[in-house]
């Protein structure tokens, strides 16, 4: 994996110059030979979560603990390989760019909250790099086992479902939501056979504090 390819993808995803500079500094001393297997495993839905844990244990410099830029570089390396899988399956590149837009969104959120550019979401972004989660319109959809979530009694723990995630920049209008669910149906009808290796999803589930009835009591109109 060439560092040039990582930086080109970072630029294509509109990561800020300060972040790209931080990544460049981190990559100067990273153990790339030890990272090769981890990068490939981050593209595998079965192996990706464990690979992310190994990644965190391997990159432990003081600079990394402060910034997370090394883990960001590795995640982008995995995203680079994931893009090839998109191409092989036939998934449009626009969906790849929308899905990987999470990196800029997460960085911007952390900067807003802390005042510094820091990547602190490696625990989450293996879902994107392993083709388990896709941004389809205003919402994200993740293929997973019903046993991993609160579920209706009609679903067994071995049933596979699509979990709905609500990104921080989602527009929750009826029009945008209908568009997103329509794209989800088309997407999994077209590509599901190549993505849903544990079986066809039998339900779509969403659990969120945004759905809490208590909000009527706590928030103004």
XYZ file of N, CA, C and O in Angstrom:
884
model
N 0.847 -1.194 0.000
C 0.000 0.000 0.000
C 0.881 1.242 0.000
O 1.744 1.406 0.866
N 0.692 2.118 -0.967
C 1.495 3.323 -1.052
C 0.854 4.463 -0.267
O -0.365 4.657 -0.323
N 1.708 5.192 0.435
C 1.202 6.329 1.196
C 0.563 7.358 0.266
O -0.387 8.047 0.637
N 1.066 7.426 -0.952
C 0.508 8.378 -1.932
C -0.969 8.083 -2.191
O -1.787 9.004 -2.298
N -1.334 6.822 -2.273
C -2.716 6.444 -2.532
C -3.617 6.832 -1.364
O -4.756 7.262 -1.557
N -3.087 6.686 -0.149
C -3.858 7.087 1.029
C -4.113 8.586 1.012
O -5.236 9.047 1.253
N -3.089 9.353 0.706
C -3.233 10.804 0.699
C -4.150 11.274 -0.427
O -4.911 12.235 -0.259
N -4.106 10.597 -1.560
C -4.999 10.965 -2.664
C -6.454 10.707 -2.286
O -7.334 11.522 -2.589
N -6.716 9.590 -1.608
C -8.076 9.308 -1.170
C -8.516 10.307 -0.111
O -9.664 10.768 -0.116
N -7.614 10.671 0.800
C -7.940 11.671 1.827
C -8.347 12.989 1.184
O -9.303 13.647 1.628
N -7.656 13.355 0.138
C -7.989 14.595 -0.567
C -9.319 14.461 -1.284
O -10.140 15.395 -1.286
N -9.565 13.298 -1.889
C -10.828 13.083 -2.599
C -12.015 13.124 -1.634
O -13.114 13.552 -1.999
N -11.785 12.686 -0.405
C -12.839 12.709 0.611
C -12.923 14.058 1.327
O -13.672 14.205 2.287
N -12.144 15.030 0.854
C -12.170 16.404 1.371
C -11.779 16.484 2.843
O -12.343 17.285 3.604
N -10.810 15.658 3.235
C -10.297 15.798 4.594
C -9.467 17.073 4.673
O -8.717 17.391 3.751
N -9.592 17.824 5.765
C -8.886 19.106 5.886
C -7.374 18.957 5.749
O -6.799 17.909 6.072
N -6.740 20.024 5.297
C -5.286 20.011 5.110
C -4.567 19.685 6.412
O -3.542 18.991 6.411
N -5.077 20.186 7.545
C -4.442 19.911 8.828
C -4.454 18.411 9.133
O -3.495 17.868 9.691
N -5.544 17.748 8.764
C -5.647 16.304 8.992
C -4.687 15.554 8.069
O -3.984 14.637 8.504
N -4.632 15.955 6.822
C -3.716 15.291 5.889
C -2.269 15.465 6.340
O -1.457 14.540 6.245
N -1.949 16.637 6.879
C -0.610 16.854 7.411
C -0.333 15.967 8.617
O 0.768 15.425 8.764
N -1.315 15.804 9.478
C -1.160 14.928 10.640
C -0.982 13.478 10.233
O -0.179 12.747 10.829
N -1.711 13.063 9.208
C -1.552 11.701 8.704
C -0.152 11.493 8.146
O 0.479 10.457 8.376
N 0.336 12.462 7.386
C 1.675 12.356 6.799
C 2.719 12.201 7.892
O 3.662 11.397 7.775
N 2.570 12.962 8.985
C 3.522 12.861 10.093
C 3.455 11.490 10.747
O 4.490 10.894 11.086
N 2.248 10.965 10.915
C 2.090 9.652 11.555
C 2.651 8.541 10.687
O 3.264 7.582 11.195
N 2.470 8.652 9.376
C 2.856 7.562 8.482
C 4.365 7.404 8.361
O 4.851 6.358 7.926
N 5.127 8.412 8.741
C 6.591 8.340 8.618
C 7.186 7.207 9.446
O 8.214 6.639 9.074
N 6.551 6.861 10.554
C 7.138 5.853 11.455
C 6.233 4.643 11.671
O 6.404 3.893 12.630
N 5.268 4.424 10.769
C 4.330 3.322 10.973
C 4.898 2.001 10.457
O 5.556 1.969 9.419
N 4.632 0.888 11.166
C 5.154 -0.442 10.782
C 4.303 -1.065 9.674
O 3.495 -1.969 9.919
N 4.492 -0.635 8.453
C 3.598 -1.021 7.361
C 3.572 -2.522 7.113
O 2.519 -3.084 6.764
N 4.705 -3.205 7.286
C 4.722 -4.651 7.053
C 3.787 -5.368 8.028
O 3.094 -6.322 7.659
N 3.764 -4.911 9.264
C 2.874 -5.507 10.259
C 1.417 -5.120 10.021
O 0.510 -5.801 10.509
N 1.208 -4.052 9.291
C -0.146 -3.543 9.071
C -0.820 -4.139 7.833
O -2.037 -3.998 7.675
N -0.055 -4.780 6.967
C -0.619 -5.265 5.707
C -1.805 -6.205 5.933
O -2.860 -6.058 5.303
N -1.633 -7.164 6.822
C -2.717 -8.117 7.085
C -3.912 -7.428 7.727
O -5.066 -7.697 7.383
N -3.643 -6.516 8.664
C -4.724 -5.787 9.324
C -5.542 -5.005 8.303
O -6.779 -4.995 8.349
N -4.868 -4.345 7.376
C -5.573 -3.556 6.360
C -6.507 -4.444 5.551
O -7.677 -4.086 5.320
N -6.036 -5.602 5.131
C -6.877 -6.505 4.349
C -8.029 -7.055 5.190
O -9.156 -7.180 4.710
N -7.763 -7.359 6.454
C -8.820 -7.868 7.327
C -9.893 -6.815 7.589
O -11.059 -7.157 7.834
N -9.525 -5.549 7.539
C -10.506 -4.476 7.747
C -11.520 -4.401 6.612
O -12.534 -3.711 6.735
N -11.266 -5.104 5.515
C -12.225 -5.136 4.413
C -13.105 -6.376 4.462
O -13.963 -6.560 3.600
N -12.920 -7.224 5.459
C -13.651 -8.482 5.585
C -14.660 -8.348 6.722
O -14.266 -8.115 7.870
N -15.957 -8.499 6.457
C -16.957 -8.293 7.515
C -16.814 -9.238 8.699
O -17.240 -8.906 9.807
N -16.216 -10.406 8.496
C -16.033 -11.356 9.585
C -14.822 -10.999 10.447
O -14.832 -11.183 11.670
N -13.779 -10.457 9.830
C -12.512 -10.223 10.510
C -12.281 -8.768 10.922
O -11.363 -8.478 11.687
N -13.094 -7.849 10.418
C -12.788 -6.420 10.542
C -12.791 -5.916 11.979
O -11.909 -5.137 12.372
N -13.751 -6.318 12.775
C -13.819 -5.791 14.142
C -12.580 -6.202 14.945
O -11.990 -5.382 15.658
N -12.169 -7.454 14.820
C -10.984 -7.911 15.532
C -9.731 -7.231 15.001
O -8.810 -6.915 15.760
N -9.702 -6.964 13.684
C -8.550 -6.275 13.092
C -8.421 -4.866 13.645
O -7.301 -4.373 13.872
N -9.535 -4.208 13.882
C -9.496 -2.854 14.441
C -8.914 -2.873 15.851
O -8.147 -1.968 16.231
N -9.232 -3.893 16.626
C -8.676 -4.012 17.976
C -7.167 -4.227 17.905
O -6.395 -3.617 18.658
N -6.724 -5.071 16.974
C -5.284 -5.293 16.786
C -4.597 -3.999 16.359
O -3.471 -3.715 16.790
N -5.256 -3.229 15.524
C -4.685 -1.964 15.064
C -4.429 -1.029 16.238
O -3.357 -0.430 16.361
N -5.416 -0.890 17.118
C -5.254 -0.017 18.270
C -4.131 -0.458 19.191
O -3.440 0.368 19.791
N -3.928 -1.787 19.299
C -2.874 -2.310 20.160
C -1.493 -2.120 19.535
O -0.491 -2.067 20.251
N -1.438 -2.001 18.207
C -0.152 -1.888 17.514
C 0.346 -0.451 17.462
O 1.551 -0.201 17.569
N -0.560 0.499 17.293
C -0.175 1.908 17.176
C -0.361 2.588 18.527
O -1.481 2.937 18.911
N 0.738 2.802 19.236
C 0.636 3.272 20.631
C 1.563 4.438 20.941
O 1.806 4.724 22.105
N 2.075 5.132 19.922
C 2.956 6.268 20.216
C 2.163 7.379 20.888
O 0.927 7.433 20.803
N 2.867 8.288 21.538
C 2.207 9.413 22.197
C 1.444 10.250 21.182
O 0.316 10.695 21.447
N 2.036 10.455 20.009
C 1.366 11.238 18.969
C 0.074 10.549 18.527
O -0.952 11.194 18.325
N 0.136 9.228 18.413
C -1.048 8.481 17.997
C -2.142 8.564 19.051
O -3.319 8.739 18.733
N -1.764 8.447 20.310
C -2.770 8.528 21.379
C -3.438 9.892 21.395
O -4.616 10.016 21.742
N -2.691 10.927 21.021
C -3.245 12.285 21.013
C -4.114 12.561 19.786
O -5.088 13.300 19.872
N -3.761 11.974 18.640
C -4.402 12.367 17.382
C -5.166 11.269 16.655
O -6.104 11.563 15.917
N -4.772 10.022 16.819
C -5.409 8.930 16.082
C -5.114 8.938 14.590
O -5.752 8.210 13.821
N -4.136 9.725 14.151
C -3.909 9.893 12.719
C -3.358 8.638 12.047
O -3.591 8.408 10.862
N -2.626 7.817 12.803
C -2.146 6.565 12.238
C -3.293 5.613 11.949
O -3.348 4.976 10.877
N -4.233 5.507 12.879
C -5.395 4.653 12.662
C -6.239 5.180 11.507
O -6.788 4.397 10.718
N -6.329 6.490 11.374
C -7.055 7.066 10.253
C -6.400 6.666 8.938
O -7.088 6.281 7.978
N -5.075 6.735 8.870
C -4.363 6.360 7.653
C -4.622 4.908 7.294
O -4.838 4.567 6.119
N -4.620 4.032 8.296
C -4.873 2.611 8.038
C -6.310 2.401 7.576
O -6.578 1.598 6.658
N -7.253 3.104 8.178
C -8.645 2.979 7.750
C -8.820 3.434 6.303
O -9.569 2.830 5.523
N -8.113 4.478 5.912
C -8.203 4.939 4.530
C -7.526 3.951 3.590
O -7.962 3.772 2.440
N -6.469 3.293 4.051
C -5.854 2.235 3.250
C -6.851 1.103 3.025
O -6.974 0.565 1.910
N -7.584 0.743 4.078
C -8.610 -0.289 3.939
C -9.727 0.183 3.009
O -10.250 -0.592 2.198
N -10.098 1.460 3.114
C -11.129 2.009 2.237
C -10.687 1.955 0.774
O -11.499 1.709 -0.129
N -9.402 2.186 0.542
C -8.860 2.103 -0.814
C -9.085 0.705 -1.390
O -9.517 0.537 -2.538
N -8.815 -0.326 -0.585
C -9.045 -1.702 -1.031
C -10.542 -2.003 -1.130
O -10.973 -2.742 -2.022
N -11.327 -1.441 -0.221
C -12.775 -1.649 -0.274
C -13.365 -1.104 -1.576
O -14.307 -1.673 -2.130
N -12.790 -0.027 -2.062
C -13.269 0.556 -3.317
C -13.161 -0.438 -4.471
O -14.023 -0.481 -5.354
N -12.118 -1.254 -4.449
C -11.962 -2.276 -5.473
C -13.074 -3.310 -5.368
O -13.557 -3.818 -6.392
N -13.488 -3.639 -4.161
C -14.602 -4.578 -3.980
C -15.904 -3.966 -4.483
O -16.732 -4.657 -5.072
N -16.091 -2.686 -4.234
C -17.257 -1.993 -4.797
C -17.277 -2.183 -6.316
O -18.319 -2.504 -6.905
N -16.126 -1.951 -6.937
C -16.042 -2.052 -8.393
C -16.342 -3.470 -8.860
O -17.062 -3.674 -9.850
N -15.809 -4.471 -8.167
C -16.027 -5.859 -8.549
C -17.503 -6.241 -8.450
O -18.026 -6.969 -9.298
N -18.165 -5.741 -7.423
C -19.585 -6.052 -7.222
C -20.462 -5.248 -8.165
O -21.554 -5.673 -8.546
N -19.975 -4.070 -8.572
C -20.740 -3.202 -9.450
C -21.453 -2.070 -8.739
O -22.300 -1.392 -9.319
N -21.091 -1.839 -7.467
C -21.711 -0.752 -6.700
C -21.178 0.580 -7.209
O -19.965 0.758 -7.331
N -22.041 1.551 -7.498
C -21.583 2.846 -8.025
C -20.598 3.542 -7.090
O -20.722 3.460 -5.861
N -19.633 4.240 -7.682
C -18.616 4.921 -6.892
C -19.219 6.033 -6.045
O -18.669 6.370 -4.990
N -20.343 6.592 -6.478
C -20.993 7.624 -5.677
C -21.411 7.101 -4.316
O -21.350 7.832 -3.316
N -21.831 5.842 -4.243
C -22.198 5.250 -2.956
C -20.954 5.067 -2.096
O -20.991 5.268 -0.875
N -19.843 4.687 -2.724
C -18.579 4.589 -1.985
C -18.228 5.935 -1.364
O -17.906 6.021 -0.171
N -18.279 6.998 -2.152
C -17.890 8.310 -1.644
C -18.849 8.792 -0.563
O -18.422 9.385 0.441
N -20.146 8.532 -0.733
C -21.119 8.913 0.298
C -20.848 8.154 1.595
O -20.895 8.725 2.688
N -20.576 6.865 1.484
C -20.344 6.030 2.663
C -19.061 6.442 3.385
O -19.047 6.601 4.611
N -17.996 6.642 2.620
C -16.724 7.025 3.225
C -16.688 8.491 3.632
O -15.730 8.945 4.275
N -17.732 9.227 3.310
C -17.860 10.588 3.810
C -17.927 10.639 5.328
O -17.783 11.723 5.929
N -18.116 9.489 5.954
C -18.138 9.440 7.420
C -16.834 9.959 8.021
O -16.846 10.538 9.112
N -15.723 9.768 7.311
C -14.438 10.175 7.888
C -14.383 11.685 8.102
O -14.002 12.152 9.175
N -14.771 12.445 7.098
C -14.780 13.902 7.270
C -15.809 14.302 8.331
O -15.551 15.176 9.166
N -16.957 13.646 8.327
C -18.000 13.995 9.290
C -17.524 13.751 10.722
O -17.699 14.603 11.602
N -16.910 12.609 10.962
C -16.447 12.297 12.308
C -15.339 13.247 12.754
O -15.308 13.701 13.902
N -14.412 13.533 11.854
C -13.331 14.460 12.190
C -13.880 15.842 12.535
O -13.440 16.483 13.499
N -14.837 16.303 11.745
C -15.420 17.624 11.966
C -16.177 17.673 13.287
O -16.106 18.667 14.027
N -16.899 16.595 13.611
C -17.632 16.544 14.875
C -16.670 16.642 16.066
O -16.919 17.394 17.021
N -15.581 15.883 15.999
C -14.622 15.900 17.104
C -13.935 17.254 17.224
O -13.715 17.759 18.340
N -13.600 17.862 16.082
C -12.994 19.196 16.110
C -13.944 20.206 16.760
O -13.523 21.052 17.566
N -15.212 20.112 16.437
C -16.200 21.031 17.003
C -16.309 20.846 18.518
O -16.447 21.819 19.266
N -16.225 19.590 18.969
C -16.413 19.298 20.387
C -15.160 19.529 21.224
O -15.257 19.858 22.410
N -13.973 19.343 20.624
C -12.733 19.389 21.406
C -11.800 20.528 21.013
O -10.886 20.854 21.766
N -12.007 21.083 19.816
C -11.132 22.139 19.345
C -9.877 21.648 18.661
O -9.043 22.456 18.240
N -9.705 20.316 18.521
C -8.518 19.766 17.863
C -8.951 18.752 16.811
O -10.023 18.141 16.905
N -8.086 18.595 15.800
C -8.326 17.564 14.793
C -7.844 16.229 15.350
O -6.667 16.054 15.629
N -8.772 15.321 15.534
C -8.452 14.016 16.118
C -9.392 12.970 15.533
O -10.584 13.218 15.349
N -8.842 11.795 15.226
C -9.676 10.689 14.748
C -9.896 9.724 15.894
O -8.964 9.075 16.365
N -11.143 9.632 16.346
C -11.456 8.798 17.501
C -12.577 7.794 17.195
O -13.245 7.301 18.101
N -12.776 7.462 15.923
C -13.891 6.576 15.553
C -13.446 5.290 14.862
O -14.231 4.675 14.157
N -12.204 4.880 15.069
C -11.763 3.623 14.459
C -12.615 2.457 14.947
O -12.804 1.475 14.224
N -13.154 2.573 16.162
C -14.000 1.518 16.703
C -15.274 1.333 15.871
O -15.946 0.307 15.971
N -15.592 2.341 15.037
C -16.834 2.304 14.257
C -16.593 2.095 12.763
O -17.352 1.395 12.093
N -15.532 2.674 12.211
C -15.408 2.759 10.753
C -14.996 1.461 10.081
O -14.989 1.392 8.843
N -14.687 0.412 10.849
C -14.483 -0.893 10.217
C -15.765 -1.363 9.538
O -15.720 -2.174 8.611
N -16.889 -0.856 9.971
C -18.157 -1.224 9.333
C -18.195 -0.720 7.885
O -18.672 -1.401 6.976
N -17.712 0.503 7.689
C -17.683 1.053 6.340
C -16.650 0.351 5.469
O -16.917 0.041 4.305
N -15.465 0.097 6.016
C -14.406 -0.486 5.191
C -14.665 -1.949 4.862
O -14.110 -2.474 3.894
N -15.503 -2.627 5.641
C -15.771 -4.045 5.405
C -17.038 -4.276 4.586
O -17.473 -5.414 4.428
N -17.613 -3.224 4.053
C -18.840 -3.314 3.247
C -19.990 -3.923 4.050
O -20.814 -4.672 3.544
N -20.032 -3.577 5.343
C -21.147 -3.968 6.198
C -22.167 -2.856 6.317
O -23.339 -3.113 6.609
N -21.724 -1.619 6.110
C -22.577 -0.443 6.284
C -22.445 0.457 5.059
O -21.341 0.676 4.564
N -23.604 0.984 4.596
C -23.615 1.847 3.420
C -24.471 3.079 3.688
O -25.514 2.995 4.349
N -24.033 4.220 3.160
C -24.827 5.447 3.184
C -25.657 5.472 1.906
O -25.135 5.514 0.787
N -26.971 5.407 2.071
C -27.894 5.384 0.940
C -28.893 6.515 1.131
O -29.894 6.367 1.845
N -28.575 7.645 0.572
C -29.396 8.818 0.828
C -29.053 9.419 2.170
O -27.884 9.498 2.571
N -30.059 9.799 2.911
C -29.814 10.507 4.173
C -29.504 9.570 5.337
O -29.009 9.999 6.367
N -29.766 8.263 5.179
C -29.571 7.287 6.246
C -28.463 6.299 5.895
O -28.073 6.163 4.738
N -27.998 5.593 6.912
C -27.047 4.499 6.729
C -27.732 3.189 7.103
O -28.575 3.149 8.004
N -27.308 2.116 6.436
C -27.891 0.800 6.678
C -26.778 -0.214 6.895
O -25.848 -0.311 6.102
N -26.888 -0.978 7.993
C -25.866 -1.956 8.346
C -26.482 -3.351 8.418
O -27.495 -3.567 9.078
N -25.831 -4.285 7.761
C -26.255 -5.684 7.755
C -25.690 -6.362 8.998
O -24.486 -6.362 9.225
N -26.589 -6.943 9.808
C -26.106 -7.584 11.020
C -27.116 -8.606 11.522
O -28.221 -8.746 10.994
N -26.714 -9.334 12.558
C -27.572 -10.358 13.152
C -28.573 -9.725 14.107
O -28.229 -8.836 14.885
N -29.804 -10.205 14.057
C -30.832 -9.685 14.974
C -30.452 -9.949 16.420
O -30.912 -9.246 17.329
N -29.596 -10.939 16.655
C -29.171 -11.239 18.010
C -28.308 -10.162 18.626
O -28.087 -10.143 19.832
N -27.817 -9.222 17.803
C -26.968 -8.144 18.297
C -27.769 -6.900 18.670
O -27.189 -5.889 19.040
N -29.086 -6.947 18.554
C -29.886 -5.735 18.789
C -31.179 -6.092 19.498
O -31.603 -7.255 19.522
N -31.818 -5.081 20.116
C -33.179 -5.274 20.598
C -34.041 -5.611 19.390
O -33.947 -4.977 18.343
N -34.899 -6.608 19.515
C -35.634 -7.059 18.340
C -37.059 -7.450 18.723
O -37.323 -7.863 19.856
N -37.971 -7.364 17.772
C -39.334 -7.848 18.016
C -39.337 -9.350 18.268
O -38.440 -10.071 17.822
N -40.366 -9.827 18.977
C -40.442 -11.251 19.293
C -40.568 -12.108 18.039
O -40.238 -13.297 18.056
N -41.017 -11.506 16.955
C -41.196 -12.257 15.716
C -39.874 -12.634 15.050
O -39.841 -13.486 14.158
N -38.782 -12.021 15.494
C -37.474 -12.303 14.919
C -36.665 -13.217 15.823
O -36.626 -13.034 17.039
N -36.010 -14.192 15.214
C -35.101 -15.050 15.954
C -33.730 -14.422 16.039
O -33.370 -13.572 15.218
N -32.926 -14.867 17.011
C -31.605 -14.262 17.193
C -30.679 -14.536 16.016
O -29.693 -13.819 15.819
N -30.983 -15.546 15.215
C -30.145 -15.867 14.058
C -30.623 -15.190 12.777
O -29.976 -15.321 11.736
N -31.748 -14.481 12.854
C -32.213 -13.755 11.672
C -31.269 -12.597 11.377
O -30.708 -11.977 12.280
N -31.107 -12.306 10.104
C -30.285 -11.167 9.697
C -31.201 -9.979 9.391
O -32.303 -10.143 8.834
N -30.743 -8.784 9.770
C -31.557 -7.576 9.617
C -30.696 -6.455 9.048
O -29.484 -6.567 8.954
N -31.355 -5.368 8.694
C -30.669 -4.135 8.351
C -30.895 -3.148 9.486
O -32.038 -2.794 9.797
N -29.821 -2.736 10.138
C -29.915 -1.724 11.173
C -29.810 -0.344 10.551
O -28.952 -0.086 9.713
N -30.712 0.540 10.937
C -30.734 1.911 10.415
C -29.937 2.815 11.338
O -30.175 2.843 12.544
N -28.986 3.539 10.772
C -28.213 4.529 11.525
C -28.558 5.920 11.007
O -28.736 6.125 9.806
N -28.630 6.864 11.926
C -29.013 8.236 11.591
C -27.772 9.123 11.728
O -27.391 9.495 12.838
N -27.092 9.442 10.632
C -25.894 10.290 10.709
C -26.234 11.679 11.251
O -27.385 12.136 11.178
N -25.226 12.339 11.781
C -25.459 13.653 12.389
C -25.909 14.697 11.376
O -26.516 15.705 11.757
N -25.635 14.467 10.081
C -26.057 15.428 9.058
C -27.288 14.969 8.299
O -27.628 15.520 7.249
N -27.987 13.953 8.830
C -29.185 13.449 8.157
C -30.285 14.508 8.147
O -30.443 15.275 9.096
N -31.030 14.536 7.059
C -32.202 15.403 6.940
C -33.442 14.524 7.063
O -33.762 13.756 6.158
N -34.144 14.649 8.187
C -35.223 13.725 8.507
C -36.585 14.237 8.040
O -37.562 14.224 8.794
N -36.655 14.678 6.793
C -37.945 15.036 6.212
C -38.578 13.782 5.621
O -37.883 12.806 5.298
N -39.888 13.793 5.466
C -40.564 12.629 4.898
C -40.023 12.308 3.510
O -39.831 11.138 3.150
N -39.751 13.343 2.738
C -39.249 13.141 1.382
C -37.878 12.477 1.399
O -37.629 11.506 0.661
N -36.957 12.966 2.247
C -35.611 12.411 2.306
C -35.625 10.984 2.850
O -34.863 10.114 2.392
N -36.479 10.733 3.844
C -36.552 9.389 4.409
C -37.106 8.394 3.392
O -36.592 7.281 3.244
N -38.161 8.781 2.699
C -38.739 7.899 1.687
C -37.716 7.591 0.595
O -37.603 6.453 0.127
N -36.962 8.604 0.201
C -35.927 8.412 -0.804
C -34.872 7.433 -0.306
O -34.433 6.546 -1.053
N -34.465 7.569 0.953
C -33.426 6.719 1.510
C -33.890 5.266 1.588
O -33.153 4.344 1.219
N -35.104 5.046 2.062
C -35.613 3.675 2.150
C -35.821 3.075 0.768
O -35.596 1.876 0.565
N -36.211 3.888 -0.195
C -36.327 3.396 -1.561
C -34.978 2.973 -2.119
O -34.851 1.930 -2.772
N -33.945 3.770 -1.839
C -32.592 3.413 -2.290
C -32.116 2.146 -1.595
O -31.422 1.320 -2.200
N -32.469 1.993 -0.330
C -32.093 0.787 0.403
C -32.705 -0.450 -0.248
O -32.015 -1.466 -0.462
N -33.991 -0.396 -0.593
C -34.648 -1.546 -1.209
C -33.997 -1.890 -2.549
O -33.728 -3.063 -2.837
N -33.741 -0.876 -3.360
C -33.099 -1.110 -4.660
C -31.692 -1.678 -4.478
O -31.280 -2.591 -5.206
N -30.950 -1.130 -3.522
C -29.557 -1.528 -3.312
C -29.456 -2.994 -2.929
O -28.691 -3.760 -3.536
N -30.217 -3.411 -1.921
C -30.091 -4.787 -1.454
C -30.774 -5.783 -2.393
O -30.382 -6.959 -2.437
N -31.738 -5.322 -3.157
C -32.307 -6.191 -4.196
C -31.271 -6.453 -5.289
O -31.187 -7.558 -5.826
N -30.456 -5.436 -5.580
C -29.468 -5.547 -6.660
C -28.187 -6.238 -6.213
O -27.648 -7.086 -6.940
N -27.685 -5.899 -5.020
C -26.368 -6.367 -4.598
C -26.404 -7.311 -3.391
O -25.359 -7.801 -2.972
N -27.577 -7.563 -2.855
C -27.682 -8.335 -1.620
C -27.075 -9.722 -1.701
O -26.479 -10.210 -0.736
N -27.201 -10.377 -2.849
C -26.658 -11.734 -2.979
C -25.151 -11.765 -2.767
O -24.606 -12.778 -2.323
N -24.464 -10.668 -3.080
C -23.013 -10.621 -2.953
C -22.556 -10.007 -1.631
O -21.363 -10.059 -1.311
N -23.495 -9.424 -0.889
C -23.139 -8.749 0.364
C -23.673 -9.461 1.600
O -23.047 -9.421 2.657
N -24.814 -10.079 1.471
C -25.510 -10.652 2.634
C -25.218 -12.146 2.698
O -26.087 -12.985 2.421
N -24.003 -12.480 3.089
C -23.546 -13.860 3.015
C -24.169 -14.756 4.086
O -24.126 -15.979 3.973
N -24.731 -14.176 5.125
C -25.354 -14.983 6.183
C -26.855 -15.125 5.981
O -27.551 -15.652 6.848
N -27.347 -14.675 4.838
C -28.773 -14.794 4.559
C -29.436 -13.453 4.317
O -28.945 -12.410 4.743
N -30.545 -13.488 3.636
C -31.292 -12.273 3.298
C -31.817 -11.593 4.566
O -32.318 -12.266 5.467
N -31.700 -10.265 4.672
C -32.276 -9.580 5.842
C -33.788 -9.712 5.852
O -34.446 -9.600 4.814
N -34.337 -9.984 7.031
C -35.776 -10.216 7.156
C -36.521 -9.035 7.761
O -37.752 -9.068 7.853
N -35.791 -8.022 8.201
C -36.443 -6.855 8.806
C -35.486 -5.674 8.765
O -34.283 -5.831 8.561
N -36.047 -4.490 8.963
C -35.275 -3.261 9.089
C -35.558 -2.695 10.473
O -36.718 -2.469 10.824
N -34.502 -2.499 11.273
C -34.670 -2.068 12.659
C -33.946 -0.755 12.907
O -32.868 -0.521 12.371
N -34.540 0.092 13.744
C -33.884 1.326 14.146
C -34.130 1.565 15.625
O -35.279 1.584 16.069
N -33.047 1.712 16.367
C -33.151 2.093 17.767
C -32.414 3.399 17.976
O -31.240 3.500 17.654
N -33.076 4.427 18.489
C -32.442 5.732 18.632
C -33.138 6.562 19.698
O -34.365 6.503 19.846
N -32.322 7.350 20.408
C -32.911 8.285 21.369
C -33.807 9.289 20.661
O -34.715 9.876 21.279
N -33.617 9.488 19.364
C -34.470 10.411 18.615
C -35.916 9.926 18.564
O -36.825 10.710 18.262
N -36.134 8.642 18.847
C -37.477 8.069 18.798
C -38.156 8.029 20.174
O -39.283 7.563 20.293
N -37.493 8.519 21.195
C -38.034 8.410 22.549
C -39.266 9.293 22.745
O -39.227 10.497 22.483
N -40.379 8.727 23.239
C -41.569 9.540 23.542
C -41.291 10.631 24.579
O -41.981 11.652 24.615
N -40.290 10.431 25.422
C -39.962 11.414 26.454
C -39.537 12.754 25.864
O -39.597 13.772 26.541
N -39.097 12.754 24.597
C -38.667 14.006 23.993
C -39.807 15.021 23.944
O -39.573 16.229 23.959
N -41.048 14.539 23.870
C -42.191 15.468 23.864
C -42.262 16.271 25.158
O -42.719 17.402 25.170
N -41.809 15.676 26.252
C -41.819 16.345 27.540
C -40.569 17.191 27.755
O -40.609 18.195 28.478
N -39.482 16.817 27.119
C -38.196 17.452 27.399
C -37.852 18.595 26.465
O -37.102 19.504 26.842
N -38.373 18.555 25.229
C -37.960 19.535 24.224
C -39.129 20.433 23.803
O -40.288 20.013 23.826
N -38.823 21.657 23.423
C -39.871 22.532 22.884
C -40.313 22.046 21.504
O -39.681 21.195 20.883
N -41.401 22.592 21.003
C -41.945 22.158 19.728
C -40.904 22.274 18.603
O -40.814 21.397 17.764
